[in-house]
Structures are given as structure tokens and as C-alpha cells.
């Protein structure tokens, strides 16, 4: 559906060359919500703009709906672009025109008959919940309402792909949630493939199926949202995950462990999927001559799968603690020792 094949992009400014994308290999399947996260300057906007040919890749192949964009004529590109809608961080609405006229714009450009335009625009405004705002100007709307107009306009030509460039970054958390809910509805009801870029991990967590982490023009990590959140591989991905998972051990707990000289047996036990539902700690305490002291815990849900971790202190003789740890290993429970100075 959307396939970046070793895509590169170099901007040339005078005699300065800026490598914005390097060897991007990425496939977005039909009907999925794919997120790309990265810090500012990572190359995210350049990446998404290659899909609708707002930027031309300078290396590799950009394949959209089976077409290699570099081989198409201007007219053929226009046809491909009709199938792609886009929304922006700052909405990009025309303030001099009404909401109606903004949404109608792409249909007018497509030379749709006037009465059909009217029907389509009202249908779209109803879908995004703005039926009563047709005749107002964008400056009279809230940020969330402006983005709804942006979404209605992007959907006007019935695209099968929707590109979102930081679409919720200018919105407060509550409005962000309502816009994400609308995007999910668009994805489900119309089976529209969504490629969204963001610097907010909470956005990825809320609606994406898969995610790629970008840094300095490259994709450094990629996978299902569950995999990347539960086992991030790179430091950058870990940093992003930590912004939403709050699984850092609180400072007060670390101080407590440090001041408790005798307690070296502090472990972080990761619960993923099924193991989150097992009465693991009570089993440990029953099977072995140890006490389990829970210091900190966090269990949440990712894509409908339980996920979390507990910081526990195992109190008992060295031999019993070791037996308990061996038991955890046989259960394929993921755990590691917490060394306060390093965390
Ligand atoms: N039109 C351009 N001309 C020159 N450099 C650009 C242009 N657009 C983006 N860049 C550079 O490419 C890099 C990636 O930018 P961008 O794709 O906007 O990143 P992001 O969206 O992740 O913040 C940055 O170093 C940026 O300065
Ligand atoms: Mg950007």
C-alpha cells in the first residue's frame, strides 16, 4: 500500500547538503494505523511528504498503491494524490473562507457538480460533528473544531490513505483524545490507511497498530506498538516509552532501597500478557521460605494485553531467594535485579 524502498532525501541549500532521510525501508499495510515517532528534526515531515509527492525522494523508490511515484507523469501523480488526504498541526485552513468553502475546496478542484458538492460537504460535516458550523469562519472555532474541518476536507475526495503530520500537537490532551477517536472511527468505518507522525508517545499508544522510531533521518526501531512499548531496544525508544509508561522507580523508593543496606534482593519483574494474570507472588511466598515485599508496581494495558512491572524485595536466605529466582526462570518470567545507583 505504502512502501518506502530504501528511500533517501537530500536537501541542497546552496552548497550545503542536508541528509533528511537515509535508506528508509518501511511498509504500511492497507487498513492499518501506522505511527512514526521522533524528535524534532528527525525527518518525519519529510518522510510523510514523500508519500504524496510534496517532496521527491532523491534515492530509492516511493511506492504508493503499487505505483512507483518517480515513474509517473504529472497527470498520473495527480490521480494518485486524489487518493491521499492530509491533515496538519496548524490545520492549514483558509481563514477568509467559511467552513463549508474550506471543505468544498478539493471537490471544486475536482470539478464535482455543485449539488453533489453540497451533499458531500454536509455529509462530511455531519461525520466530524460540525453540521451547525458550515457558515462560520475558522477563526471562530476552537483548535479541535478546526482540526475536524481539516479532517472533513482531507476526506472530501474519499481517499484510501490519510497522512497526519503532528495532527494533535497543537491541541490539549482532552481534545487530542477526541480527535484520535475520530481518526480511529475513520480507520474502522472507511478502512482508510493512516500514516501518522508525532513526537508524542501517548498518541502512538492510543491508536497505532505499529510504530517506527526515527532519528537523524533513519528508522532505528520498528514493530508492533506492544513490542516496542514492552521491549524497546534503543535508548531513544526507551526514552519515548518512559514518557508514557511511568515505570521508573520513584526516587523515594530508590532512597529506601539504598538506606536499607541489607536488601540487595530487589527485582523488577516484568509482566507481559498472560503472566500478568498469574498469582505469581503468592506462589513464590508459598513455595519458598521467603517473604515478598512489593515496593512499587504498575500494571496497565497495551493494545488489550496486560502489561506492567513490579518492584519487589525478596526477603529470605540466599539459597531460598536463588531457588525462587530459578523458579521464575522456569516460568519464563522476565526479571532483573534493581541496582539503585544505576537506575
Ligand atoms: N525544504 C528544506 N530545505 C532544507 N532542509 C530541510 C527542508 N525541509 C526539511 N529540512 C531539514 O531536514 C531535516 C528533517 O526535517 P523534518 O522532516 O521537518 O523533521 P521533523 O518533521 O522530524 O521535525 C531537518 O534537518 C530540516 O532542517
Ligand atoms: Mg515535522
Coordinates of C-alpha atoms and ligand atoms in Angstrom, one line a residue:
X1 CA 0.0 0.0 0.0
X2 CA 2.7 2.5 1.1
X3 CA 6.2 1.2 0.6
X4 CA 9.4 3.1 1.2
X5 CA 12.1 1.2 -0.6
X6 CA 15.5 2.4 0.6
X7 CA 14.2 6.0 0.3
X8 CA 16.7 8.8 0.7
X9 CA 16.2 12.5 0.6
X10 CA 19.0 15.1 0.4
X11 CA 18.1 18.8 0.5
X12 CA 20.6 21.1 -1.2
X13 CA 20.8 24.7 0.1
X14 CA 23.4 26.5 -2.0
X15 CA 26.5 24.3 -1.4
X16 CA 25.1 22.8 1.8
X17 CA 23.7 19.3 1.7
X18 CA 21.2 18.2 4.3
X19 CA 20.5 14.5 4.5
X20 CA 16.9 14.4 5.8
X21 CA 16.2 10.7 5.0
X22 CA 18.6 7.9 4.8
X23 CA 17.8 4.4 3.4
X24 CA 14.2 4.3 4.7
X25 CA 12.7 0.8 4.4
X26 CA 9.1 0.8 5.5
X27 CA 5.9 -0.9 4.6
X28 CA 2.5 0.3 5.7
X29 CA -0.2 -2.2 5.1
X30 CA -3.7 -1.5 3.9
X31 CA -6.1 -0.6 6.7
X32 CA -3.5 -0.1 9.5
X33 CA -2.7 2.8 11.6
X34 CA 1.0 3.3 11.4
X35 CA 2.8 5.7 13.7
X36 CA 6.2 7.3 13.2
X37 CA 7.7 8.9 16.2
X38 CA 10.9 11.0 16.6
X39 CA 12.2 14.3 18.0
X40 CA 12.0 17.5 16.0
X41 CA 14.3 17.4 13.0
X42 CA 14.4 13.6 12.8
X43 CA 12.9 13.7 9.3
X44 CA 9.3 12.8 10.0
X45 CA 7.7 15.5 7.9
X46 CA 10.0 14.9 5.0
X47 CA 9.1 11.2 5.3
X48 CA 5.4 11.7 5.2
X49 CA 5.6 14.3 2.5
X50 CA 7.3 11.8 0.2
X51 CA 4.1 9.7 0.2
X52 CA 2.0 12.4 -1.5
X53 CA 4.9 13.7 -3.6
X54 CA 5.2 17.1 -1.8
X55 CA 8.8 16.0 -1.6
X56 CA 10.6 13.9 -4.1
X57 CA 12.9 11.2 -2.8
X58 CA 16.5 11.6 -4.1
X59 CA 17.2 7.8 -3.6
X60 CA 15.3 4.6 -3.6
X61 CA 11.7 4.1 -4.6
X62 CA 8.5 5.5 -3.2
X63 CA 5.7 3.1 -4.0
X64 CA 2.1 4.1 -3.3
X65 CA -0.8 1.8 -4.3
X66 CA 1.6 -0.2 -6.4
X67 CA 2.8 2.9 -8.3
X68 CA 6.5 3.9 -8.3
X69 CA 6.0 7.7 -8.0
X70 CA 9.2 8.5 -9.8
X71 CA 8.0 6.9 -13.0
X72 CA 4.6 8.6 -13.2
X73 CA 3.6 11.6 -15.3
X74 CA 2.3 14.8 -13.7
X75 CA -1.3 13.7 -14.6
X76 CA -0.8 10.2 -13.1
X77 CA 0.7 11.7 -9.9
X78 CA -2.5 13.9 -9.6
X79 CA -4.6 10.7 -9.8
X80 CA -2.6 9.0 -7.1
X81 CA -2.8 12.2 -4.9
X82 CA -6.6 12.2 -5.1
X83 CA -6.4 9.0 -3.1
X84 CA -4.4 10.6 -0.3
X85 CA -5.7 13.1 2.3
X86 CA -3.5 15.0 4.6
X87 CA -4.0 16.9 7.9
X88 CA -1.6 19.2 9.6
X89 CA -0.5 20.5 13.0
X90 CA -1.7 24.0 12.3
X91 CA -4.8 22.9 10.3
X92 CA -3.9 24.9 7.2
X93 CA -7.4 26.3 6.7
X94 CA -8.3 29.3 4.7
X95 CA -9.4 31.9 7.2
X96 CA -11.1 34.1 4.6
X97 CA -13.5 31.3 3.7
X98 CA -16.3 29.6 5.5
X99 CA -16.0 26.1 6.9
X100 CA -18.3 25.0 4.0
X101 CA -15.9 26.5 1.4
X102 CA -12.9 25.0 3.1
X103 CA -14.3 21.5 2.9
X104 CA -15.7 22.0 -0.6
X105 CA -12.3 23.2 -1.9
X106 CA -10.9 19.8 -3.1
X107 CA -14.2 18.9 -4.7
X108 CA -14.4 22.2 -6.6
X109 CA -10.8 21.5 -7.8
X110 CA -12.1 18.1 -9.0
X111 CA -14.9 19.8 -10.9
X112 CA -17.6 18.0 -9.0
X113 CA -21.2 19.3 -9.8
X114 CA -22.4 21.9 -7.3
X115 CA -25.4 19.9 -5.9
X116 CA -23.2 16.9 -5.4
X117 CA -20.6 19.1 -3.6
X118 CA -23.3 20.4 -1.3
X119 CA -24.5 16.9 -0.4
X120 CA -20.9 15.6 0.2
X121 CA -19.9 18.6 2.3
X122 CA -22.9 18.3 4.6
X123 CA -22.3 14.5 4.9
X124 CA -18.7 15.2 5.9
X125 CA -19.6 17.9 8.4
X126 CA -22.1 15.6 10.0
X127 CA -19.4 12.9 10.2
X128 CA -17.0 15.1 12.0
X129 CA -19.7 16.6 14.2
X130 CA -19.8 20.2 12.8
X131 CA -23.1 20.3 10.9
X132 CA -24.0 23.6 12.6
X133 CA -20.7 25.3 11.7
X134 CA -21.0 25.3 7.9
X135 CA -21.3 29.1 7.6
X136 CA -18.8 30.2 10.2
X137 CA -15.1 31.1 9.6
X138 CA -12.3 29.1 11.0
X139 CA -11.2 31.8 13.4
X140 CA -14.5 31.4 15.3
X141 CA -13.7 27.7 16.0
X142 CA -11.7 26.0 18.7
X143 CA -8.5 24.1 17.8
X144 CA -10.3 20.8 18.0
X145 CA -13.1 22.1 15.7
X146 CA -10.5 23.5 13.3
X147 CA -8.9 20.0 13.1
X148 CA -12.3 18.5 12.4
X149 CA -12.7 20.8 9.5
X150 CA -9.2 19.8 8.3
X151 CA -10.3 16.1 8.6
X152 CA -13.5 16.7 6.7
X153 CA -11.5 18.5 3.9
X154 CA -9.0 15.7 3.8
X155 CA -11.7 13.1 3.4
X156 CA -13.7 15.0 0.8
X157 CA -12.4 13.1 -2.2
X158 CA -12.8 9.7 -0.4
X159 CA -9.1 8.9 -0.2
X160 CA -7.9 5.5 0.9
X161 CA -4.8 6.9 2.7
X162 CA -4.8 9.7 5.3
X163 CA -1.5 11.3 6.3
X164 CA -1.3 13.1 9.6
X165 CA 1.6 15.4 10.3
X166 CA 1.6 16.2 14.1
X167 CA -2.2 16.5 13.8
X168 CA -2.8 16.7 17.5
X169 CA 0.4 18.5 18.6
X170 CA -1.4 21.9 18.9
X171 CA -4.3 20.5 21.0
X172 CA -4.8 20.0 24.7
X173 CA -4.9 16.3 25.9
X174 CA -8.7 16.1 26.1
X175 CA -9.2 17.5 22.6
X176 CA -6.3 15.2 21.4
X177 CA -8.3 12.2 22.6
X178 CA -11.4 13.2 20.8
X179 CA -9.5 13.8 17.6
X180 CA -7.8 10.4 17.9
X181 CA -11.1 8.8 18.5
X182 CA -12.4 10.4 15.3
X183 CA -9.3 9.1 13.4
X184 CA -10.0 5.6 14.7
X185 CA -13.6 5.8 13.5
X186 CA -12.3 6.9 10.1
X187 CA -9.9 3.9 10.0
X188 CA -12.6 1.4 11.1
X189 CA -15.6 2.7 9.1
X190 CA -13.9 3.6 5.9
X191 CA -10.9 1.2 6.1
X192 CA -8.6 4.2 5.5
X193 CA -4.9 3.5 6.0
X194 CA -3.5 6.1 8.4
X195 CA 0.2 7.1 8.5
X196 CA 0.7 9.5 11.4
X197 CA 3.8 11.2 12.6
X198 CA 4.1 12.6 16.0
X199 CA 6.6 13.4 18.8
X200 CA 4.1 12.2 21.4
X201 CA 4.3 8.6 22.5
X202 CA 0.8 8.9 24.1
X203 CA -0.7 9.3 20.6
X204 CA 1.1 6.2 19.3
X205 CA -0.1 4.3 22.3
X206 CA -3.7 5.4 21.9
X207 CA -4.4 4.4 18.3
X208 CA -1.5 2.9 16.4
X209 CA -1.1 -0.7 15.4
X210 CA 2.6 -0.4 14.5
X211 CA 5.3 2.2 15.2
X212 CA 8.7 3.2 13.8
X213 CA 11.1 5.3 15.8
X214 CA 13.1 7.8 13.7
X215 CA 16.3 9.5 14.5
X216 CA 18.6 11.6 12.3
X217 CA 16.8 10.6 9.1
X218 CA 16.8 6.9 9.9
X219 CA 14.4 4.3 11.3
X220 CA 16.2 2.9 14.3
X221 CA 13.5 0.7 15.6
X222 CA 10.2 -0.7 14.4
X223 CA 7.5 -3.1 15.5
X224 CA 4.0 -3.6 16.8
X225 CA 3.1 -1.0 19.5
X226 CA 3.0 -3.7 22.0
X227 CA 6.5 -5.0 21.2
X228 CA 8.1 -1.5 21.1
X229 CA 6.5 -0.5 24.3
X230 CA 7.1 -3.7 26.2
X231 CA 10.7 -4.2 25.0
X232 CA 12.2 -1.1 23.5
X233 CA 15.6 -1.8 22.0
X234 CA 17.2 1.6 21.6
X235 CA 17.8 4.3 24.2
X236 CA 15.7 6.7 22.1
X237 CA 12.7 4.3 22.0
X238 CA 13.2 3.7 25.8
X239 CA 13.1 7.4 26.4
X240 CA 9.9 7.8 24.4
X241 CA 8.3 4.8 26.2
X242 CA 9.2 6.2 29.5
X243 CA 7.3 9.4 28.8
X244 CA 4.1 7.5 28.9
X245 CA 4.7 4.3 30.8
X246 CA 5.8 5.9 34.1
X247 CA 7.6 2.7 35.1
X248 CA 10.6 4.5 36.5
X249 CA 11.1 3.6 40.2
X250 CA 10.2 6.7 42.2
X251 CA 13.1 8.5 43.9
X252 CA 11.7 7.8 47.4
X253 CA 11.7 4.1 46.8
X254 CA 15.3 4.2 45.5
X255 CA 16.3 6.1 48.6
X256 CA 14.6 3.5 50.7
X257 CA 16.4 0.6 49.0
X258 CA 19.7 2.4 49.3
X259 CA 19.3 3.2 53.0
X260 CA 18.3 -0.5 53.6
X261 CA 21.9 -1.8 53.4
X262 CA 20.9 -5.4 53.8
X263 CA 18.4 -5.5 51.0
X264 CA 20.2 -6.4 47.8
X265 CA 17.4 -8.7 46.7
X266 CA 15.4 -6.1 44.8
X267 CA 14.0 -7.1 41.5
X268 CA 11.9 -5.7 38.7
X269 CA 9.5 -8.3 37.5
X270 CA 8.0 -7.6 34.1
X271 CA 4.6 -8.9 33.4
X272 CA 3.6 -9.4 29.8
X273 CA 0.4 -10.8 28.5
X274 CA -0.7 -14.0 30.3
X275 CA 1.8 -13.7 33.2
X276 CA 0.1 -10.6 34.4
X277 CA -2.9 -12.7 35.3
X278 CA -1.0 -15.3 37.4
X279 CA -0.9 -15.2 41.2
X280 CA 2.9 -15.3 40.9
X281 CA 3.9 -13.5 44.1
X282 CA 1.7 -15.5 46.4
X283 CA 3.1 -18.7 44.7
X284 CA 6.6 -17.6 45.4
X285 CA 5.9 -16.9 49.0
X286 CA 4.1 -20.3 49.4
X287 CA 6.7 -22.4 47.6
X288 CA 9.8 -21.0 49.1
X289 CA 10.8 -19.8 52.6
X290 CA 10.8 -16.2 51.5
X291 CA 8.7 -13.1 52.0
X292 CA 7.8 -10.9 49.1
X293 CA 7.7 -7.2 49.8
X294 CA 6.1 -5.1 47.0
X295 CA 7.8 -1.7 46.8
X296 CA 6.3 -0.3 43.7
X297 CA 4.1 -1.5 40.9
X298 CA 2.4 -0.6 37.7
X299 CA 0.1 -2.7 35.5
X300 CA -1.5 -1.2 32.5
X301 CA -2.9 -2.4 29.2
X302 CA -1.4 -2.1 25.7
X303 CA -3.5 -3.0 22.7
X304 CA -5.7 -5.0 25.0
X305 CA -2.8 -7.0 26.5
X306 CA -2.0 -6.6 30.2
X307 CA 1.5 -5.3 30.7
X308 CA 3.4 -3.9 33.7
X309 CA 6.1 -4.4 36.2
X310 CA 6.5 -4.8 39.9
X311 CA 9.5 -3.8 42.0
X312 CA 9.7 -6.4 44.8
X313 CA 12.1 -7.2 47.5
X314 CA 12.7 -10.9 48.2
X315 CA 13.4 -11.4 51.9
X316 CA 15.0 -14.7 53.0
X317 CA 18.2 -16.8 52.9
X318 CA 20.4 -16.5 49.9
X319 CA 19.7 -20.1 49.0
X320 CA 15.9 -19.7 49.1
X321 CA 16.0 -16.5 47.2
X322 CA 18.0 -18.2 44.5
X323 CA 15.6 -21.1 44.3
X324 CA 12.8 -18.6 43.9
X325 CA 14.6 -16.9 41.1
X326 CA 15.2 -20.2 39.4
X327 CA 11.5 -20.9 39.6
X328 CA 10.8 -17.5 37.9
X329 CA 13.1 -18.5 35.1
X330 CA 11.3 -21.8 34.5
X331 CA 8.1 -19.8 34.3
X332 CA 9.7 -17.6 31.6
X333 CA 9.1 -14.5 33.7
X334 CA 11.2 -11.6 32.7
X335 CA 13.0 -10.0 35.6
X336 CA 16.2 -8.2 36.5
X337 CA 17.9 -7.1 39.6
X338 CA 17.4 -3.4 40.6
X339 CA 20.7 -1.7 41.3
X340 CA 19.6 1.7 42.7
X341 CA 22.7 3.6 41.8
X342 CA 22.4 2.7 38.2
X343 CA 18.7 3.4 37.7
Ligands
LIG1 N1 12.9 22.3 2.4 C1 14.0 22.0 3.1 N2 15.2 22.5 2.8 C2 16.3 22.2 3.5 N3 16.3 21.5 4.6 C3 15.1 21.0 5.0 C4 13.9 21.2 4.3 N4 12.9 20.6 4.9 C5 13.5 19.9 6.0 N5 14.8 20.2 6.0 C6 15.8 19.6 7.0 O1 15.6 18.2 7.0 C7 15.7 17.7 8.4 C8 14.4 17.0 8.7 O2 13.3 17.9 8.8 P1 11.8 17.5 9.0 O3 11.5 16.4 8.1 O4 11.0 18.7 9.0 O5 11.9 16.9 10.5 P2 10.7 16.6 11.6 O6 9.4 16.7 10.9 O7 11.0 15.3 12.2 O8 10.9 17.7 12.6 C9 16.0 18.9 9.2 O9 17.4 19.0 9.4 C10 15.5 20.1 8.4 O10 16.1 21.2 8.7
LIG2 MG1 7.7 17.9 11.2

